[in-house]
Coordinates of N, CA and C in Angstrom, one line a residue:
M1 N -24.4 -43.5 -37.3 CA -24.3 -42.8 -36.0 C -25.6 -43.2 -35.3
S2 N -25.4 -43.4 -34.0 CA -26.5 -43.9 -33.2 C -27.5 -42.8 -32.9
T3 N -28.7 -43.2 -32.5 CA -29.7 -42.2 -32.2 C -29.3 -41.4 -30.9
K4 N -28.7 -42.0 -30.0 CA -28.2 -41.3 -28.8 C -27.2 -40.2 -29.2
R5 N -26.3 -40.5 -30.0 CA -25.3 -39.6 -30.4 C -25.9 -38.4 -31.2
Q6 N -26.9 -38.7 -32.1 CA -27.6 -37.7 -32.8 C -28.4 -36.8 -31.9
A7 N -29.0 -37.3 -30.8 CA -29.7 -36.5 -29.9 C -28.7 -35.6 -29.1
Q8 N -27.5 -36.1 -28.8 CA -26.5 -35.3 -28.1 C -26.0 -34.2 -29.0
L9 N -25.8 -34.4 -30.3 CA -25.4 -33.4 -31.2 C -26.4 -32.3 -31.4
K10 N -27.7 -32.8 -31.5 CA -28.8 -31.8 -31.7 C -28.9 -30.9 -30.5
A11 N -28.8 -31.5 -29.3 CA -28.9 -30.7 -28.0 C -27.8 -29.7 -27.9
K12 N -26.6 -30.1 -28.4 CA -25.4 -29.2 -28.3 C -25.6 -28.1 -29.3
A13 N -26.1 -28.4 -30.5 CA -26.3 -27.4 -31.5 C -27.4 -26.3 -31.1
E14 N -28.4 -26.8 -30.3 CA -29.4 -25.9 -29.8 C -29.0 -25.2 -28.6
G15 N -27.9 -25.6 -28.0 CA -27.3 -24.9 -26.8 C -28.0 -25.3 -25.5
R16 N -28.5 -26.5 -25.5 CA -29.2 -27.0 -24.3 C -28.5 -28.2 -23.8
E17 N -28.8 -28.6 -22.6 CA -28.2 -29.8 -22.0 C -28.9 -31.1 -22.5
F18 N -28.1 -32.1 -22.8 CA -28.7 -33.4 -23.2 C -29.2 -34.2 -22.0
I19 N -30.4 -34.6 -22.0 CA -31.0 -35.4 -21.0 C -31.3 -36.8 -21.6
D20 N -30.8 -37.8 -21.0 CA -30.9 -39.1 -21.6 C -32.2 -39.9 -21.1
D21 N -33.2 -39.2 -20.8 CA -34.4 -39.9 -20.4 C -35.3 -40.4 -21.5
T22 N -35.1 -39.9 -22.7 CA -35.9 -40.3 -23.8 C -35.5 -41.7 -24.4
I23 N -34.3 -42.1 -24.2 CA -33.8 -43.4 -24.7 C -33.8 -44.4 -23.5
P24 N -34.5 -45.5 -23.7 CA -34.6 -46.4 -22.6 C -33.3 -47.2 -22.4
K25 N -33.0 -47.4 -21.1 CA -31.7 -48.1 -20.8 C -32.1 -49.6 -20.6
V26 N -31.3 -50.4 -21.3 CA -31.5 -51.9 -21.2 C -30.5 -52.4 -20.1
K27 N -31.1 -53.1 -19.1 CA -30.4 -53.7 -18.1 C -30.0 -55.1 -18.4
K28 N -28.8 -55.5 -18.3 CA -28.4 -56.8 -18.6 C -28.7 -57.7 -17.4
S29 N -29.2 -58.9 -17.8 CA -29.5 -59.9 -16.7 C -28.5 -61.0 -16.8
S30 N -28.4 -61.7 -15.7 CA -27.5 -62.8 -15.6 C -28.0 -64.0 -16.5
A31 N -29.2 -64.0 -16.9 CA -29.8 -65.1 -17.7 C -29.1 -65.2 -19.1
G32 N -28.5 -64.1 -19.5 CA -27.9 -64.0 -20.8 C -26.6 -64.8 -20.9
H33 N -26.0 -65.1 -19.8 CA -24.7 -65.8 -19.8 C -24.9 -67.3 -20.1
Y34 N -24.0 -67.8 -20.9 CA -24.2 -69.2 -21.3 C -23.8 -70.1 -20.1
V35 N -22.7 -69.8 -19.4 CA -22.3 -70.6 -18.2 C -21.9 -69.5 -17.1
R36 N -22.6 -69.6 -16.0 CA -22.3 -68.7 -14.9 C -21.2 -69.3 -14.0
N37 N -20.3 -68.4 -13.5 CA -19.2 -68.9 -12.7 C -19.8 -69.6 -11.4
A38 N -20.8 -69.0 -10.8 CA -21.4 -69.6 -9.6 C -21.9 -71.0 -9.9
D39 N -22.6 -71.2 -11.0 CA -23.1 -72.6 -11.3 C -22.0 -73.6 -11.5
L40 N -21.0 -73.1 -12.3 CA -19.8 -74.0 -12.6 C -19.1 -74.3 -11.3
L41 N -18.9 -73.3 -10.4 CA -18.2 -73.6 -9.2 C -18.9 -74.5 -8.3
A42 N -20.3 -74.4 -8.2 CA -21.1 -75.3 -7.4 C -21.0 -76.7 -7.9
E43 N -21.1 -76.8 -9.3 CA -21.0 -78.2 -9.9 C -19.7 -78.8 -9.7
L44 N -18.6 -78.1 -9.8 CA -17.3 -78.6 -9.6 C -17.0 -79.0 -8.1
K45 N -17.6 -78.3 -7.2 CA -17.5 -78.6 -5.8 C -18.2 -79.9 -5.5
K46 N -19.4 -80.0 -6.1 CA -20.2 -81.3 -5.9 C -19.5 -82.5 -6.5
C47 N -18.9 -82.3 -7.7 CA -18.2 -83.4 -8.4 C -16.9 -83.7 -7.6
R48 N -16.3 -82.7 -7.0 CA -15.1 -83.0 -6.2 C -15.4 -83.8 -4.9
E49 N -16.6 -83.6 -4.3 CA -17.0 -84.3 -3.2 C -17.3 -85.8 -3.5
T50 N -18.0 -86.0 -4.7 CA -18.3 -87.4 -5.1 C -17.1 -88.1 -5.7
G51 N -16.2 -87.3 -6.3 CA -15.1 -87.9 -6.9 C -15.3 -88.3 -8.4
E52 N -16.5 -88.0 -8.9 CA -16.9 -88.3 -10.3 C -17.4 -87.0 -11.0
L53 N -17.1 -86.9 -12.2 CA -17.5 -85.8 -13.0 C -18.9 -86.0 -13.5
S54 N -19.8 -85.0 -13.3 CA -21.2 -85.2 -13.7 C -21.4 -84.8 -15.1
T55 N -22.6 -85.2 -15.7 CA -22.9 -84.9 -17.0 C -23.1 -83.4 -17.2
K56 N -23.7 -82.8 -16.2 CA -23.9 -81.4 -16.3 C -22.6 -80.6 -16.4
A57 N -21.6 -81.0 -15.7 CA -20.3 -80.3 -15.8 C -19.7 -80.5 -17.1
V58 N -19.8 -81.7 -17.7 CA -19.3 -82.0 -19.0 C -20.0 -81.1 -20.1
L59 N -21.3 -80.9 -19.9 CA -22.1 -80.1 -20.8 C -21.6 -78.6 -20.7
M60 N -21.3 -78.2 -19.5 CA -20.8 -76.8 -19.3 C -19.4 -76.7 -19.9
F61 N -18.6 -77.7 -19.8 CA -17.3 -77.6 -20.5 C -17.5 -77.5 -22.0
K62 N -18.4 -78.3 -22.5 CA -18.7 -78.2 -24.0 C -19.2 -76.8 -24.4
Q63 N -20.1 -76.2 -23.6 CA -20.6 -74.9 -23.9 C -19.4 -73.9 -23.9
I64 N -18.6 -74.0 -22.9 CA -17.4 -73.0 -22.9 C -16.5 -73.2 -24.1
A65 N -16.2 -74.5 -24.4 CA -15.3 -74.7 -25.5 C -15.9 -74.3 -26.8
T66 N -17.2 -74.5 -27.0 CA -17.9 -74.1 -28.3 C -17.9 -72.6 -28.4
K67 N -18.2 -71.9 -27.3 CA -18.3 -70.5 -27.4 C -16.9 -69.9 -27.6
L68 N -15.9 -70.5 -27.0 CA -14.5 -70.0 -27.1 C -14.0 -70.2 -28.5
S69 N -14.5 -71.2 -29.2 CA -14.0 -71.5 -30.5 C -14.5 -70.6 -31.6
S70 N -15.6 -69.8 -31.3 CA -16.1 -68.8 -32.2 C -15.1 -67.7 -32.4
K71 N -14.2 -67.5 -31.5 CA -13.2 -66.4 -31.7 C -12.0 -66.8 -32.5
L72 N -11.9 -68.0 -32.9 CA -10.8 -68.5 -33.7 C -11.3 -68.8 -35.1
V73 N -10.3 -68.7 -36.1 CA -10.7 -68.9 -37.5 C -10.0 -70.3 -37.9
Y74 N -10.9 -71.1 -38.5 CA -10.4 -72.4 -39.1 C -10.7 -72.5 -40.5
N75 N -9.9 -73.1 -41.3 CA -10.1 -73.3 -42.7 C -11.2 -74.4 -43.0
D76 N -11.2 -75.4 -42.1 CA -12.1 -76.5 -42.3 C -13.0 -76.7 -41.0
P77 N -14.3 -76.8 -41.2 CA -15.1 -77.0 -40.0 C -14.8 -78.2 -39.1
M78 N -14.2 -79.3 -39.8 CA -13.8 -80.4 -39.0 C -12.7 -80.2 -38.1
D79 N -11.8 -79.2 -38.5 CA -10.7 -78.8 -37.6 C -11.2 -78.2 -36.4
R80 N -12.3 -77.4 -36.5 CA -12.9 -76.7 -35.4 C -13.5 -77.8 -34.4
E81 N -14.2 -78.8 -35.0 CA -14.7 -79.8 -34.1 C -13.6 -80.6 -33.4
D82 N -12.5 -80.9 -34.1 CA -11.4 -81.6 -33.5 C -10.8 -80.8 -32.4
C83 N -10.7 -79.5 -32.6 CA -10.1 -78.7 -31.5 C -11.1 -78.6 -30.3
I84 N -12.4 -78.5 -30.6 CA -13.3 -78.4 -29.5 C -13.3 -79.7 -28.7
S85 N -13.2 -80.9 -29.4 CA -13.2 -82.1 -28.7 C -11.9 -82.3 -27.9
T86 N -10.8 -81.8 -28.4 CA -9.5 -81.8 -27.6 C -9.6 -81.0 -26.4
A87 N -10.2 -79.8 -26.5 CA -10.4 -78.9 -25.4 C -11.3 -79.5 -24.3
V88 N -12.4 -80.1 -24.7 CA -13.3 -80.8 -23.7 C -12.6 -81.9 -23.1
L89 N -11.8 -82.7 -23.8 CA -11.1 -83.8 -23.2 C -10.0 -83.3 -22.2
D90 N -9.4 -82.2 -22.5 CA -8.5 -81.6 -21.5 C -9.2 -81.1 -20.3
C91 N -10.4 -80.6 -20.4 CA -11.2 -80.2 -19.3 C -11.6 -81.4 -18.4
I92 N -11.9 -82.5 -19.1 CA -12.3 -83.7 -18.4 C -11.1 -84.3 -17.7
R93 N -9.9 -84.1 -18.3 CA -8.7 -84.7 -17.7 C -8.2 -83.8 -16.5
Y94 N -8.3 -82.5 -16.6 CA -7.7 -81.7 -15.6 C -8.7 -81.0 -14.6
W95 N -10.0 -81.4 -14.6 CA -10.9 -80.7 -13.7 C -10.6 -80.9 -12.2
K96 N -10.0 -82.0 -11.9 CA -9.6 -82.3 -10.5 C -8.5 -81.3 -10.0
N97 N -7.8 -80.7 -10.9 CA -6.7 -79.8 -10.4 C -7.2 -78.5 -9.9
F98 N -8.5 -78.2 -10.2 CA -9.1 -76.9 -9.7 C -9.3 -77.1 -8.2
N99 N -8.8 -76.1 -7.4 CA -9.0 -76.1 -6.0 C -9.8 -74.9 -5.6
P100 N -11.1 -75.2 -5.2 CA -12.0 -74.1 -4.8 C -11.5 -73.3 -3.5
E101 N -10.6 -73.9 -2.7 CA -10.1 -73.3 -1.5 C -9.2 -72.2 -1.9
I102 N -8.5 -72.3 -3.0 CA -7.5 -71.3 -3.4 C -8.2 -70.2 -4.2
S103 N -9.1 -70.5 -5.1 CA -9.8 -69.5 -6.0 C -11.2 -69.9 -6.2
D104 N -12.1 -68.9 -6.3 CA -13.5 -69.1 -6.6 C -13.8 -69.0 -8.1
N105 N -12.8 -68.7 -8.9 CA -13.1 -68.4 -10.3 C -12.9 -69.7 -11.1
A106 N -13.9 -70.6 -11.1 CA -13.8 -71.8 -11.8 C -13.9 -71.6 -13.3
F107 N -14.6 -70.6 -13.7 CA -14.8 -70.3 -15.1 C -13.5 -69.9 -15.8
A108 N -12.7 -69.1 -15.1 CA -11.4 -68.7 -15.7 C -10.4 -69.9 -15.8
Y109 N -10.5 -70.8 -14.8 CA -9.6 -72.0 -14.9 C -10.0 -72.9 -16.0
I110 N -11.3 -73.2 -16.2 CA -11.8 -74.0 -17.3 C -11.5 -73.4 -18.6
T111 N -11.7 -72.0 -18.7 CA -11.4 -71.3 -20.0 C -9.9 -71.5 -20.3
S112 N -9.0 -71.3 -19.4 CA -7.6 -71.5 -19.7 C -7.3 -72.9 -20.1
V113 N -7.9 -73.9 -19.5 CA -7.7 -75.3 -19.8 C -8.2 -75.5 -21.3
C114 N -9.3 -74.9 -21.6 CA -9.8 -75.0 -23.0 C -8.9 -74.3 -24.0
R115 N -8.3 -73.2 -23.7 CA -7.4 -72.5 -24.6 C -6.2 -73.4 -24.8
N116 N -5.7 -74.0 -23.8 CA -4.5 -74.9 -23.9 C -4.9 -76.1 -24.7
G117 N -6.1 -76.6 -24.5 CA -6.6 -77.7 -25.3 C -6.7 -77.4 -26.8
Y118 N -7.1 -76.2 -27.1 CA -7.2 -75.7 -28.5 C -5.8 -75.7 -29.1
A119 N -4.8 -75.2 -28.3 CA -3.5 -75.1 -28.8 C -2.9 -76.5 -29.1
K120 N -3.2 -77.5 -28.2 CA -2.8 -78.8 -28.3 C -3.4 -79.5 -29.6
G121 N -4.7 -79.2 -29.7 CA -5.4 -79.8 -30.9 C -4.9 -79.2 -32.2
W122 N -4.6 -77.9 -32.2 CA -4.1 -77.2 -33.4 C -2.7 -77.7 -33.8
R123 N -1.9 -77.9 -32.8 CA -0.5 -78.4 -33.0 C -0.6 -79.9 -33.6
S124 N -1.5 -80.7 -33.1 CA -1.6 -82.0 -33.6 C -2.2 -82.0 -35.1
L125 N -3.1 -81.1 -35.4 CA -3.6 -81.0 -36.8 C -2.5 -80.4 -37.7
G126 N -1.6 -79.6 -37.2 CA -0.7 -78.9 -38.1 C 0.5 -79.8 -38.5
K127 N 0.7 -80.9 -37.9 CA 1.8 -81.8 -38.3 C 1.6 -82.4 -39.6
I128 N 2.7 -82.4 -40.4 CA 2.6 -83.0 -41.8 C 3.0 -84.4 -41.6
Q129 N 2.1 -85.3 -42.0 CA 2.4 -86.7 -42.0 C 3.0 -87.2 -43.3
C130 N 4.2 -87.6 -43.3 CA 4.9 -88.1 -44.5 C 5.0 -89.6 -44.4
P131 N 4.7 -90.3 -45.5 CA 4.9 -91.7 -45.4 C 6.4 -92.1 -45.3
D132 N 6.7 -93.2 -44.6 CA 8.1 -93.6 -44.4 C 8.8 -93.9 -45.7
S133 N 8.1 -94.2 -46.8 CA 8.7 -94.5 -48.1 C 9.4 -93.3 -48.7
M134 N 9.0 -92.1 -48.3 CA 9.5 -90.9 -48.8 C 10.8 -90.5 -48.1
K135 N 11.0 -91.0 -46.9 CA 12.2 -90.6 -46.1 C 13.4 -91.3 -46.6
V136 N 14.5 -90.6 -46.8 CA 15.8 -91.2 -47.3 C 16.8 -90.9 -46.2
P137 N 17.4 -91.9 -45.6 CA 18.4 -91.7 -44.5 C 19.6 -91.1 -45.1
I138 N 20.0 -89.9 -44.5 CA 21.3 -89.3 -44.8 C 22.4 -89.8 -43.9
S139 N 22.1 -89.8 -42.6 CA 23.0 -90.4 -41.6 C 22.2 -91.2 -40.6
D140 N 22.7 -91.5 -39.5 CA 22.0 -92.3 -38.5 C 20.7 -91.6 -38.0
D141 N 20.8 -90.3 -37.7 CA 19.6 -89.6 -37.1 C 19.0 -88.6 -38.0
I142 N 19.5 -88.4 -39.2 CA 19.0 -87.3 -40.1 C 18.3 -88.0 -41.3
Y143 N 17.1 -87.5 -41.6 CA 16.4 -88.0 -42.8 C 16.1 -86.9 -43.7
S144 N 16.0 -87.1 -45.0 CA 15.6 -86.1 -46.0 C 14.4 -86.6 -46.8
L145 N 13.7 -85.7 -47.4 CA 12.6 -86.1 -48.2 C 13.0 -86.3 -49.7

């Protein structure tokens, strides 16, 4: 039980009103974010004007992909790295499709591209590769193991 909850219960038991001035409030700053939407939007606008993707934007893509991968579970750490690289490659491939005139939320666009990249990478890892020597033709289009 937290100290705040303990103080609330103690005040209720004593029949008095709980005043939360004894527990300091922590104010969140924007410095705690790993990639801010405003920075990513400005960088993508700059890249769109020049027509080339900057190194800073690629590093932002990698930060987003790495942070997003911590929510998923992988059996092998190499699978995680493969999915991260697939997600970053998708971000590099599709960054030009983001239109800042339609939406100002570049972070949401890049995050959705990363999620689709993870799915693409996971599907490519999940395929079972069988050697052709194990395949036995049953008919023209059907093979059996």
